[in-house]
């Protein structure tokens, strides 16, 4: 709970980040108390282990006394106990950090050596299990289950976490790496896809952006825990659902950044690292502040997509053309507006009139977003048509007249995306929708084929 409170504080008061260091220097107890006083996590939406809760209720029916003994601040512990309404007493951190040996001493003083059963999950709980009559384990950290079994008084195990490899895949949002294929757009537009050196640079840029983006996704998910738990689909994200350890996410965030920038600085042009840094800073600003600013958020989202294309030109030492930048600006603005439109659709369906959770929009903005998004999408088709009509573009294609087939194809796809969104059938991420939607995949294949036929 300390990690959750910490990131809730950072999200709520991003400009007070340096206060955290001051609090930490005054000790862990003081740090926990200040976090608990500054922010209050929504205890109703916390990802409780349902099997454990059912088991505790059963034990209480059989006459057991249930005590919530936690290292979390006592104020937060009382709030959780009040919500669950199954505990007879609550022990939390007050003047003493109630973890490890301190928790063991407190429980032994109350109930005697081996006079209680204990449910825990971390290495700090091993010494408490040694003094307990039975060791019950819930969502254990790596290696903790074996240590608990080694004590010899093993009780029940309640583990609803994902297998680690699957947890990493979902928490890193590896399916979102498809967005990073945009780094290859300049290569294709310049018709230099046969240059293996440029292809290799593109692959490295793809991997660097993937690692950087996954680091950002983890940070964003830690900052958005409460909002995600209120969302129809985002509540299933590993961190929001409690199926991936928050501490591991905190470790992976700097590790992925180190890998991303390390590879970029060693193997790619320095200007690519600058673009990557700009992407990270802009994404950080979006996660902390800008995602709640009306219209600024969708413009920033469009910029983040376009940055991937610019990064591709930097990695391959190519020059981004006016046509690529103009096309990307409009089509990605349309997709960003689809994303917000879909969120507002759910808000309107729930009858909520105030602002959408974590956003600056209200339900009455619904129709306007559709108008803006459709217009932006059609402007991207206009840019494509002007590109096709440009005499300079004809120099790149043997049969440029075939390119005109791409315009009605793009018109069809964009119109279909907005119709699906209007019906409330759009995934909350239009990129994920495009990857899963069979028609979208066929449109993509046809689009590539049209440009291929035109070129050769």
CSV table of C-alpha atoms in Angstrom, one decimal:
chain,number,residue,atom,x,y,z
A,1,UNK,CA,0.0,0.0,0.0
A,2,UNK,CA,3.0,2.3,0.5
A,3,UNK,CA,3.8,2.2,-3.2
A,4,UNK,CA,0.2,2.8,-4.2
A,5,UNK,CA,0.0,5.8,-1.9
A,6,UNK,CA,3.3,7.1,-3.1
A,7,UNK,CA,2.2,7.1,-6.8
A,8,UNK,CA,-1.2,8.5,-5.9
A,9,UNK,CA,0.7,11.4,-4.2
A,10,UNK,CA,2.9,12.0,-7.2
A,11,UNK,CA,-0.1,12.1,-9.5
A,12,UNK,CA,-2.1,14.4,-7.2
A,13,UNK,CA,0.8,16.7,-6.2
A,14,UNK,CA,3.5,16.3,-8.9
A,15,UNK,CA,5.2,19.6,-8.0
A,16,UNK,CA,5.7,18.4,-4.4
A,17,UNK,CA,8.0,15.5,-5.4
A,18,UNK,CA,11.0,16.9,-3.5
A,19,UNK,CA,9.0,16.9,-0.2
A,20,UNK,CA,9.1,13.1,-0.4
A,21,UNK,CA,12.9,13.1,0.1
A,22,UNK,CA,12.5,15.4,3.2
A,23,UNK,CA,9.9,13.0,4.7
A,24,UNK,CA,12.0,10.0,4.0
A,25,UNK,CA,15.0,11.4,5.8
A,26,UNK,CA,12.8,11.7,8.9
A,27,UNK,CA,12.2,7.9,8.9
A,28,UNK,CA,9.9,5.4,7.4
A,29,UNK,CA,7.2,5.8,10.0
A,30,UNK,CA,7.1,9.6,9.4
A,31,UNK,CA,7.1,9.0,5.6
A,32,UNK,CA,4.1,6.6,5.8
A,33,UNK,CA,2.2,9.0,8.0
A,34,UNK,CA,2.7,11.9,5.7
A,35,UNK,CA,1.7,9.9,2.6
A,36,UNK,CA,-1.4,8.7,4.4
A,37,UNK,CA,-2.4,12.2,5.5
A,38,UNK,CA,-1.8,13.7,2.0
A,39,UNK,CA,-3.8,11.2,-0.1
A,40,UNK,CA,-6.5,8.6,0.6
A,41,UNK,CA,-6.6,5.6,-1.8
A,42,UNK,CA,-10.0,4.4,-2.7
A,43,UNK,CA,-10.2,1.3,-0.5
A,44,UNK,CA,-13.4,0.1,-2.2
A,45,UNK,CA,-11.6,-0.4,-5.5
A,46,UNK,CA,-8.5,-2.1,-4.2
A,47,UNK,CA,-7.8,-5.5,-5.8
A,48,UNK,CA,-8.6,-7.8,-2.9
A,49,UNK,CA,-7.8,-11.5,-3.2
A,50,UNK,CA,-11.3,-12.9,-3.4
A,51,UNK,CA,-10.3,-16.5,-2.4
A,52,UNK,CA,-8.6,-15.1,0.7
A,53,UNK,CA,-11.5,-12.9,1.7
A,54,UNK,CA,-13.9,-15.9,1.3
A,55,UNK,CA,-11.6,-18.0,3.5
A,56,UNK,CA,-11.4,-15.3,6.2
A,57,UNK,CA,-15.1,-15.0,6.3
A,58,UNK,CA,-15.4,-18.8,6.7
A,59,UNK,CA,-12.8,-18.7,9.5
A,60,UNK,CA,-14.8,-15.9,11.3
A,61,UNK,CA,-18.0,-17.9,11.0
A,62,UNK,CA,-16.2,-20.8,12.7
A,63,UNK,CA,-15.3,-18.5,15.6
A,64,UNK,CA,-11.8,-17.3,14.7
A,65,UNK,CA,-10.7,-13.8,15.8
A,66,UNK,CA,-9.5,-11.8,12.8
A,67,UNK,CA,-6.8,-9.1,13.2
A,68,UNK,CA,-5.6,-6.9,10.4
A,69,UNK,CA,-1.9,-6.6,11.2
A,70,UNK,CA,-0.1,-4.5,8.5
A,71,UNK,CA,2.9,-2.4,8.1
A,72,UNK,CA,0.7,0.3,6.3
A,73,UNK,CA,-0.1,3.4,8.2
A,74,UNK,CA,-2.8,2.8,10.9
A,75,UNK,CA,-5.2,5.3,9.3
A,76,UNK,CA,-5.2,3.4,6.0
A,77,UNK,CA,-5.4,0.0,7.8
A,78,UNK,CA,-8.5,1.2,9.6
A,79,UNK,CA,-10.1,2.4,6.3
A,80,UNK,CA,-9.5,-1.0,4.7
A,81,UNK,CA,-10.8,-2.8,7.8
A,82,UNK,CA,-13.9,-0.6,7.8
A,83,UNK,CA,-14.6,-1.4,4.2
A,84,UNK,CA,-14.2,-5.2,4.5
A,85,UNK,CA,-16.0,-5.3,7.9
A,86,UNK,CA,-14.6,-8.7,8.8
A,87,UNK,CA,-11.8,-7.8,11.3
A,88,UNK,CA,-12.1,-7.7,15.0
A,89,UNK,CA,-9.1,-5.6,15.5
A,90,UNK,CA,-6.6,-3.5,13.5
A,91,UNK,CA,-2.8,-3.1,14.0
A,92,UNK,CA,-1.0,-0.7,11.8
A,93,UNK,CA,2.1,1.5,11.8
A,94,UNK,CA,1.9,4.4,14.3
A,95,UNK,CA,4.9,5.2,16.4
A,96,UNK,CA,6.7,2.0,15.3
A,97,UNK,CA,7.0,0.6,11.8
A,98,UNK,CA,4.9,-2.6,12.2
A,99,UNK,CA,6.9,-4.8,9.8
A,100,UNK,CA,9.2,-7.8,10.3
A,101,UNK,CA,10.5,-8.3,13.8
A,102,UNK,CA,8.3,-5.4,15.2
A,103,UNK,CA,5.2,-7.1,13.9
A,104,UNK,CA,6.3,-10.5,15.3
A,105,UNK,CA,7.0,-8.9,18.7
A,106,UNK,CA,3.6,-7.2,18.7
A,107,UNK,CA,1.7,-10.4,17.9
A,108,UNK,CA,3.7,-12.6,20.3
A,109,UNK,CA,3.0,-10.0,23.1
A,110,UNK,CA,-0.7,-10.3,22.4
A,111,UNK,CA,-1.2,-14.0,21.6
A,112,UNK,CA,2.0,-15.8,22.7
A,113,UNK,CA,4.5,-17.8,20.7
A,114,UNK,CA,2.6,-20.1,18.2
A,115,UNK,CA,-0.7,-18.7,19.6
A,116,UNK,CA,-1.8,-17.3,16.2
A,117,UNK,CA,-2.0,-18.1,12.5
A,118,UNK,CA,-0.5,-15.6,10.2
A,119,UNK,CA,-1.2,-14.6,6.5
A,120,UNK,CA,1.7,-12.8,4.7
A,121,UNK,CA,3.4,-12.5,1.4
A,122,UNK,CA,6.9,-11.0,1.7
A,123,UNK,CA,10.3,-11.9,3.0
A,124,UNK,CA,9.7,-9.6,6.0
A,125,UNK,CA,6.9,-12.0,7.0
A,126,UNK,CA,9.2,-15.0,7.4
A,127,UNK,CA,10.1,-14.1,11.0
A,128,UNK,CA,6.4,-13.7,11.8
A,129,UNK,CA,5.6,-17.1,10.4
A,130,UNK,CA,8.4,-18.6,12.6
A,131,UNK,CA,6.4,-17.4,15.7
A,132,UNK,CA,3.0,-18.5,14.2
A,133,UNK,CA,1.2,-21.8,14.6
A,134,UNK,CA,0.4,-21.9,10.8
A,135,UNK,CA,1.9,-20.0,7.9
A,136,UNK,CA,-0.6,-18.9,5.3
A,137,UNK,CA,0.8,-17.3,2.1
A,138,UNK,CA,-1.0,-14.9,-0.2
A,139,UNK,CA,0.5,-13.7,-3.6
A,140,UNK,CA,4.1,-14.5,-2.4
A,141,UNK,CA,7.2,-12.7,-3.6
A,142,UNK,CA,9.7,-14.8,-5.4
A,143,UNK,CA,11.3,-17.4,-3.1
A,144,UNK,CA,9.0,-16.5,-0.2
A,145,UNK,CA,6.8,-19.6,-0.6
A,146,UNK,CA,9.7,-22.0,-0.3
A,147,UNK,CA,11.0,-20.2,2.8
A,148,UNK,CA,7.5,-20.4,4.3
A,149,UNK,CA,7.3,-24.1,3.6
A,150,UNK,CA,10.8,-24.6,5.1
A,151,UNK,CA,9.4,-23.5,8.5
A,152,UNK,CA,7.3,-26.7,8.6
A,153,UNK,CA,4.0,-25.3,9.7
A,154,UNK,CA,2.5,-24.6,6.3
A,155,UNK,CA,-1.2,-23.6,5.9
A,156,UNK,CA,-3.0,-22.5,2.8
A,157,UNK,CA,-1.7,-20.6,-0.2
A,158,UNK,CA,-3.8,-18.0,-2.0
A,159,UNK,CA,-2.0,-17.0,-5.2
A,160,UNK,CA,-4.0,-15.2,-7.9
A,161,UNK,CA,-1.0,-13.5,-9.6
A,162,UNK,CA,-0.1,-14.2,-13.2
A,163,UNK,CA,2.8,-16.4,-14.2
A,164,UNK,CA,5.8,-14.0,-14.2
A,165,UNK,CA,6.4,-14.2,-17.9
A,166,UNK,CA,2.8,-13.6,-18.7
A,167,UNK,CA,2.7,-10.8,-16.1
A,168,UNK,CA,5.7,-9.1,-17.7
A,169,UNK,CA,4.1,-9.4,-21.2
A,170,UNK,CA,0.8,-7.8,-20.1
A,171,UNK,CA,2.4,-5.2,-17.9
A,172,UNK,CA,4.9,-4.2,-20.6
A,173,UNK,CA,1.9,-4.1,-23.1
A,174,UNK,CA,4.0,-5.8,-25.7
A,175,UNK,CA,1.1,-5.7,-28.1
A,176,UNK,CA,1.4,-1.9,-28.0
A,177,UNK,CA,4.9,-2.3,-29.6
A,178,UNK,CA,3.1,-2.5,-32.9
A,179,UNK,CA,2.9,1.3,-32.7
A,180,UNK,CA,6.6,1.5,-32.9
A,181,UNK,CA,6.5,0.0,-36.4
A,182,UNK,CA,6.0,3.7,-37.4
A,183,UNK,CA,9.8,4.1,-37.2
A,184,UNK,CA,9.9,2.2,-40.5
A,185,UNK,CA,7.6,4.6,-42.3
A,186,UNK,CA,10.4,7.0,-43.4
A,187,UNK,CA,12.3,4.0,-44.8
A,188,UNK,CA,9.3,2.9,-46.9
A,189,UNK,CA,8.5,6.4,-48.0
A,190,UNK,CA,12.1,6.9,-49.2
A,191,UNK,CA,12.0,3.5,-51.0
A,192,UNK,CA,15.2,2.4,-49.3
A,193,UNK,CA,13.9,-0.8,-47.7
A,194,UNK,CA,16.6,-2.8,-49.6
A,195,UNK,CA,19.3,-1.0,-47.6
A,196,UNK,CA,20.2,-3.5,-44.9
A,197,UNK,CA,22.1,-1.0,-42.8
A,198,UNK,CA,19.1,1.3,-42.6
A,199,UNK,CA,16.8,-1.7,-41.9
A,200,UNK,CA,19.2,-2.7,-39.0
A,201,UNK,CA,19.0,0.9,-37.7
A,202,UNK,CA,15.2,0.7,-37.9
A,203,UNK,CA,15.1,-2.5,-35.9
A,204,UNK,CA,17.3,-1.0,-33.2
A,205,UNK,CA,15.1,2.1,-33.1
A,206,UNK,CA,12.0,-0.1,-32.9
A,207,UNK,CA,13.5,-2.0,-29.9
A,208,UNK,CA,14.6,1.2,-28.2
A,209,UNK,CA,11.2,2.8,-28.5
A,210,UNK,CA,9.6,-0.4,-27.3
A,211,UNK,CA,11.7,-0.5,-24.1
A,212,UNK,CA,11.2,3.2,-23.5
A,213,UNK,CA,7.4,2.9,-24.1
A,214,UNK,CA,7.1,-0.1,-21.8
A,215,UNK,CA,8.8,1.9,-19.1
A,216,UNK,CA,6.3,4.7,-19.6
A,217,UNK,CA,3.4,2.3,-19.6
A,218,UNK,CA,4.5,0.9,-16.2
A,219,UNK,CA,4.8,4.4,-14.8
A,220,UNK,CA,1.5,5.5,-16.3
A,221,UNK,CA,-0.3,2.4,-14.8
A,222,UNK,CA,1.2,3.1,-11.4
A,223,UNK,CA,0.0,6.7,-11.6
A,224,UNK,CA,-3.5,5.8,-12.9
A,225,UNK,CA,-4.3,2.9,-10.5
A,226,UNK,CA,-7.5,4.4,-9.1
A,227,UNK,CA,-8.9,5.6,-12.5
A,228,UNK,CA,-8.0,2.3,-14.2
A,229,UNK,CA,-9.9,0.3,-11.5
A,230,UNK,CA,-13.1,2.3,-12.4
A,231,UNK,CA,-12.7,1.5,-16.1
A,232,UNK,CA,-14.5,-1.4,-17.9
A,233,UNK,CA,-11.3,-2.9,-19.5
A,234,UNK,CA,-8.4,-1.1,-17.8
A,235,UNK,CA,-9.3,-2.7,-14.5
A,236,UNK,CA,-7.8,-5.9,-15.9
A,237,UNK,CA,-4.4,-4.4,-16.3
A,238,UNK,CA,-1.9,-6.4,-14.2
A,239,UNK,CA,-1.0,-3.5,-11.8
A,240,UNK,CA,-4.6,-2.3,-11.4
A,241,UNK,CA,-5.8,-5.9,-10.9
A,242,UNK,CA,-3.0,-6.7,-8.4
A,243,UNK,CA,-1.7,-9.6,-10.5
A,244,UNK,CA,1.8,-8.1,-11.1
A,245,UNK,CA,3.9,-6.8,-8.1
A,246,UNK,CA,4.2,-3.0,-7.9
A,247,UNK,CA,7.7,-3.2,-6.6
A,248,UNK,CA,8.8,-5.2,-9.7
A,249,UNK,CA,7.2,-2.5,-11.8
A,250,UNK,CA,9.3,0.1,-10.0
A,251,UNK,CA,12.4,-1.9,-10.7
A,252,UNK,CA,11.6,-2.4,-14.4
A,253,UNK,CA,10.9,1.3,-15.0
A,254,UNK,CA,14.5,2.5,-14.7
A,255,UNK,CA,15.9,-0.8,-16.1
A,256,UNK,CA,14.0,-0.4,-19.3
A,257,UNK,CA,15.0,3.2,-19.6
A,258,UNK,CA,18.6,2.3,-19.1
A,259,UNK,CA,18.4,-0.4,-21.8
A,260,UNK,CA,16.6,1.9,-24.2
A,261,UNK,CA,18.9,4.9,-23.9
A,262,UNK,CA,22.0,2.7,-23.6
A,263,UNK,CA,21.4,1.0,-26.9
A,264,UNK,CA,20.4,4.3,-28.6
A,265,UNK,CA,23.6,6.1,-27.4
A,266,UNK,CA,25.9,3.3,-28.5
A,267,UNK,CA,24.4,2.1,-31.7
A,268,UNK,CA,22.3,4.9,-33.2
A,269,UNK,CA,22.9,8.6,-34.2
A,270,UNK,CA,22.9,11.0,-31.3
A,271,UNK,CA,19.9,12.9,-32.7
A,272,UNK,CA,17.8,9.7,-32.3
A,273,UNK,CA,18.6,9.8,-28.5
A,274,UNK,CA,17.4,13.4,-28.4
A,275,UNK,CA,14.1,12.5,-30.1
A,276,UNK,CA,13.7,9.5,-27.7
A,277,UNK,CA,14.4,11.8,-24.8
A,278,UNK,CA,11.8,14.3,-26.1
A,279,UNK,CA,9.3,11.5,-26.4
A,280,UNK,CA,9.9,10.4,-22.8
A,281,UNK,CA,9.7,13.9,-21.4
A,282,UNK,CA,6.5,14.6,-23.4
A,283,UNK,CA,5.0,11.3,-22.3
A,284,UNK,CA,5.9,12.0,-18.7
A,285,UNK,CA,4.2,15.4,-18.9
A,286,UNK,CA,1.2,13.7,-20.4
A,287,UNK,CA,0.9,11.1,-17.7
A,288,UNK,CA,1.3,13.6,-14.9
A,289,UNK,CA,-0.6,16.7,-16.1
A,290,UNK,CA,-1.6,17.0,-19.8
A,291,UNK,CA,-3.9,14.0,-20.0
A,292,UNK,CA,-6.4,16.0,-18.0
A,293,UNK,CA,-6.2,19.1,-20.2
A,294,UNK,CA,-9.0,19.4,-22.7
A,295,UNK,CA,-7.8,19.1,-26.4
A,296,UNK,CA,-4.2,19.5,-25.3
A,297,UNK,CA,-4.3,15.8,-24.4
A,298,UNK,CA,-5.3,14.6,-27.9
A,299,UNK,CA,-2.8,17.0,-29.6
A,300,UNK,CA,-0.1,15.5,-27.4
A,301,UNK,CA,-1.2,12.0,-28.2
A,302,UNK,CA,-1.0,12.8,-31.9
A,303,UNK,CA,2.5,14.2,-31.4
A,304,UNK,CA,3.6,11.1,-29.6
A,305,UNK,CA,2.6,8.9,-32.5
A,306,UNK,CA,4.3,11.3,-34.9
A,307,UNK,CA,7.4,11.3,-32.8
A,308,UNK,CA,7.9,7.7,-33.7
A,309,UNK,CA,8.0,8.6,-37.4
A,310,UNK,CA,10.5,11.4,-36.7
A,311,UNK,CA,12.6,9.0,-34.6
A,312,UNK,CA,12.8,6.7,-37.6
A,313,UNK,CA,14.2,9.5,-39.7
A,314,UNK,CA,16.7,10.3,-37.0
A,315,UNK,CA,17.8,6.7,-36.6
A,316,UNK,CA,18.3,6.2,-40.4
A,317,UNK,CA,19.7,9.7,-41.0
A,318,UNK,CA,16.8,10.5,-43.4
A,319,UNK,CA,14.9,13.8,-43.6
A,320,UNK,CA,11.2,13.9,-42.6
A,321,UNK,CA,9.2,15.3,-45.5
A,322,UNK,CA,6.3,17.8,-45.3
A,323,UNK,CA,3.9,15.1,-46.6
A,324,UNK,CA,4.7,12.6,-43.9
A,325,UNK,CA,4.5,15.1,-41.1
A,326,UNK,CA,1.2,16.6,-42.3
A,327,UNK,CA,-0.4,13.2,-42.9
A,328,UNK,CA,0.7,11.9,-39.5
A,329,UNK,CA,-0.5,15.0,-37.7
A,330,UNK,CA,-4.1,14.6,-39.0
A,331,UNK,CA,-4.6,10.9,-39.0
A,332,UNK,CA,-3.1,10.5,-35.5
A,333,UNK,CA,-5.2,13.4,-34.2
A,334,UNK,CA,-8.3,11.5,-35.5
A,335,UNK,CA,-7.2,8.3,-33.8
A,336,UNK,CA,-6.5,10.2,-30.5
A,337,UNK,CA,-10.0,11.7,-30.7
A,338,UNK,CA,-11.5,8.2,-31.3
A,339,UNK,CA,-9.8,7.2,-28.0
A,340,UNK,CA,-11.4,10.0,-26.1
A,341,UNK,CA,-14.7,9.6,-27.8
A,342,UNK,CA,-14.8,6.0,-26.8
A,343,UNK,CA,-14.1,6.9,-23.2
A,344,UNK,CA,-16.9,9.5,-23.2
A,345,UNK,CA,-19.3,7.0,-24.8
A,346,UNK,CA,-18.9,4.9,-21.7
A,347,UNK,CA,-19.4,7.9,-19.4
A,348,UNK,CA,-22.5,8.9,-21.2
A,349,UNK,CA,-23.9,5.3,-21.1
A,350,UNK,CA,-23.5,5.4,-17.3
A,351,UNK,CA,-25.4,8.6,-17.1
A,352,UNK,CA,-22.5,10.5,-15.7
A,353,UNK,CA,-22.7,14.3,-16.4
A,354,UNK,CA,-19.6,15.4,-14.7
A,355,UNK,CA,-16.0,14.9,-15.9
A,356,UNK,CA,-14.8,11.5,-17.1
A,357,UNK,CA,-12.5,9.9,-14.5
A,358,UNK,CA,-9.0,11.3,-15.0
A,359,UNK,CA,-10.0,13.4,-18.0
A,360,UNK,CA,-11.1,17.0,-18.7
A,361,UNK,CA,-14.1,16.1,-20.8
A,362,UNK,CA,-17.8,16.0,-19.9
A,363,UNK,CA,-20.5,13.9,-21.5
A,364,UNK,CA,-21.8,17.0,-23.5
A,365,UNK,CA,-18.5,17.1,-25.4
A,366,UNK,CA,-19.4,13.8,-27.0
A,367,UNK,CA,-20.8,15.0,-30.4
A,368,UNK,CA,-18.1,17.7,-30.8
A,369,UNK,CA,-15.3,15.2,-30.4
A,370,UNK,CA,-16.9,13.1,-33.2
A,371,UNK,CA,-17.1,16.1,-35.5
A,372,UNK,CA,-13.5,17.1,-34.8
A,373,UNK,CA,-12.2,13.5,-35.1
A,374,UNK,CA,-13.9,12.8,-38.4
A,375,UNK,CA,-12.7,16.1,-39.9
A,376,UNK,CA,-9.1,15.4,-38.9
A,377,UNK,CA,-9.3,12.0,-40.4
A,378,UNK,CA,-10.6,13.3,-43.7
A,379,UNK,CA,-7.9,16.0,-43.8
A,380,UNK,CA,-5.3,13.2,-43.7
A,381,UNK,CA,-7.0,11.8,-46.9
A,382,UNK,CA,-6.7,15.3,-48.5
A,383,UNK,CA,-3.0,15.4,-47.6
A,384,UNK,CA,-2.6,12.0,-49.2
A,385,UNK,CA,-4.4,13.2,-52.4
A,386,UNK,CA,-2.2,16.3,-52.6
A,387,UNK,CA,0.9,14.1,-52.1
A,388,UNK,CA,-0.2,11.9,-55.0
A,389,UNK,CA,-0.7,15.0,-57.2
A,390,UNK,CA,2.7,16.4,-56.4
A,391,UNK,CA,5.0,16.2,-59.4
A,392,UNK,CA,8.0,15.4,-57.1
A,393,UNK,CA,6.2,12.4,-55.8
A,394,UNK,CA,5.9,11.0,-59.3
A,395,UNK,CA,9.6,10.6,-59.4
A,396,UNK,CA,9.4,7.8,-56.8
A,397,UNK,CA,6.8,5.7,-58.6
A,398,UNK,CA,6.8,4.0,-62.0
A,399,UNK,CA,3.0,4.0,-62.0
A,400,UNK,CA,1.9,6.9,-59.7
A,401,UNK,CA,-1.7,6.8,-61.0
A,402,UNK,CA,-2.3,3.6,-59.0
A,403,UNK,CA,-1.8,5.6,-55.8
A,404,UNK,CA,-5.2,7.1,-56.2
A,405,UNK,CA,-6.7,3.8,-55.1
A,406,UNK,CA,-5.3,4.4,-51.6
A,407,UNK,CA,-7.6,7.5,-51.1
A,408,UNK,CA,-11.0,5.7,-51.1
A,409,UNK,CA,-9.4,2.8,-49.1
A,410,UNK,CA,-8.3,5.2,-46.4
A,411,UNK,CA,-11.7,7.0,-46.5
A,412,UNK,CA,-13.4,3.7,-46.0
A,413,UNK,CA,-11.3,2.7,-43.1
A,414,UNK,CA,-11.5,6.0,-41.2
A,415,UNK,CA,-15.3,6.1,-41.8
A,416,UNK,CA,-15.7,2.6,-40.5
A,417,UNK,CA,-13.6,3.3,-37.4
A,418,UNK,CA,-15.9,6.2,-36.5
A,419,UNK,CA,-19.1,4.3,-37.2
A,420,UNK,CA,-17.9,1.5,-34.9
A,421,UNK,CA,-16.9,4.0,-32.3
A,422,UNK,CA,-20.4,5.6,-32.6
A,423,UNK,CA,-22.0,2.2,-32.0
A,424,UNK,CA,-20.0,1.9,-28.8
A,425,UNK,CA,-18.1,-1.2,-30.2
A,426,UNK,CA,-14.6,0.4,-30.3
A,427,UNK,CA,-11.8,-0.8,-28.1
A,428,UNK,CA,-10.5,1.9,-25.7
A,429,UNK,CA,-7.3,1.9,-27.8
A,430,UNK,CA,-7.9,2.2,-31.6
A,431,UNK,CA,-4.5,0.8,-32.3
A,432,UNK,CA,-5.4,-2.4,-30.5
A,433,UNK,CA,-8.7,-2.4,-32.4
A,434,UNK,CA,-6.8,-2.2,-35.7
A,435,UNK,CA,-4.6,-5.1,-34.8
A,436,UNK,CA,-7.4,-7.3,-33.8
A,437,UNK,CA,-9.9,-6.3,-36.5
A,438,UNK,CA,-9.8,-8.5,-39.6
A,439,UNK,CA,-11.1,-5.8,-41.9
A,440,UNK,CA,-8.4,-3.4,-40.7
A,441,UNK,CA,-5.7,-5.9,-41.4
A,442,UNK,CA,-7.0,-6.4,-44.9
A,443,UNK,CA,-7.1,-2.7,-45.5
A,444,UNK,CA,-3.5,-2.4,-44.3
A,445,UNK,CA,-2.4,-5.2,-46.7
A,446,UNK,CA,-4.2,-3.6,-49.6
A,447,UNK,CA,-2.7,-0.2,-48.7
A,448,UNK,CA,0.8,-1.6,-48.8
A,449,UNK,CA,0.1,-3.5,-52.0
A,450,UNK,CA,-1.2,-0.3,-53.7
A,451,UNK,CA,2.1,1.5,-53.0
A,452,UNK,CA,4.1,-1.6,-54.0
A,453,UNK,CA,2.3,-1.8,-57.3
A,454,UNK,CA,2.8,1.9,-57.9
A,455,UNK,CA,6.5,1.7,-57.2
A,456,UNK,CA,7.3,-1.4,-59.3
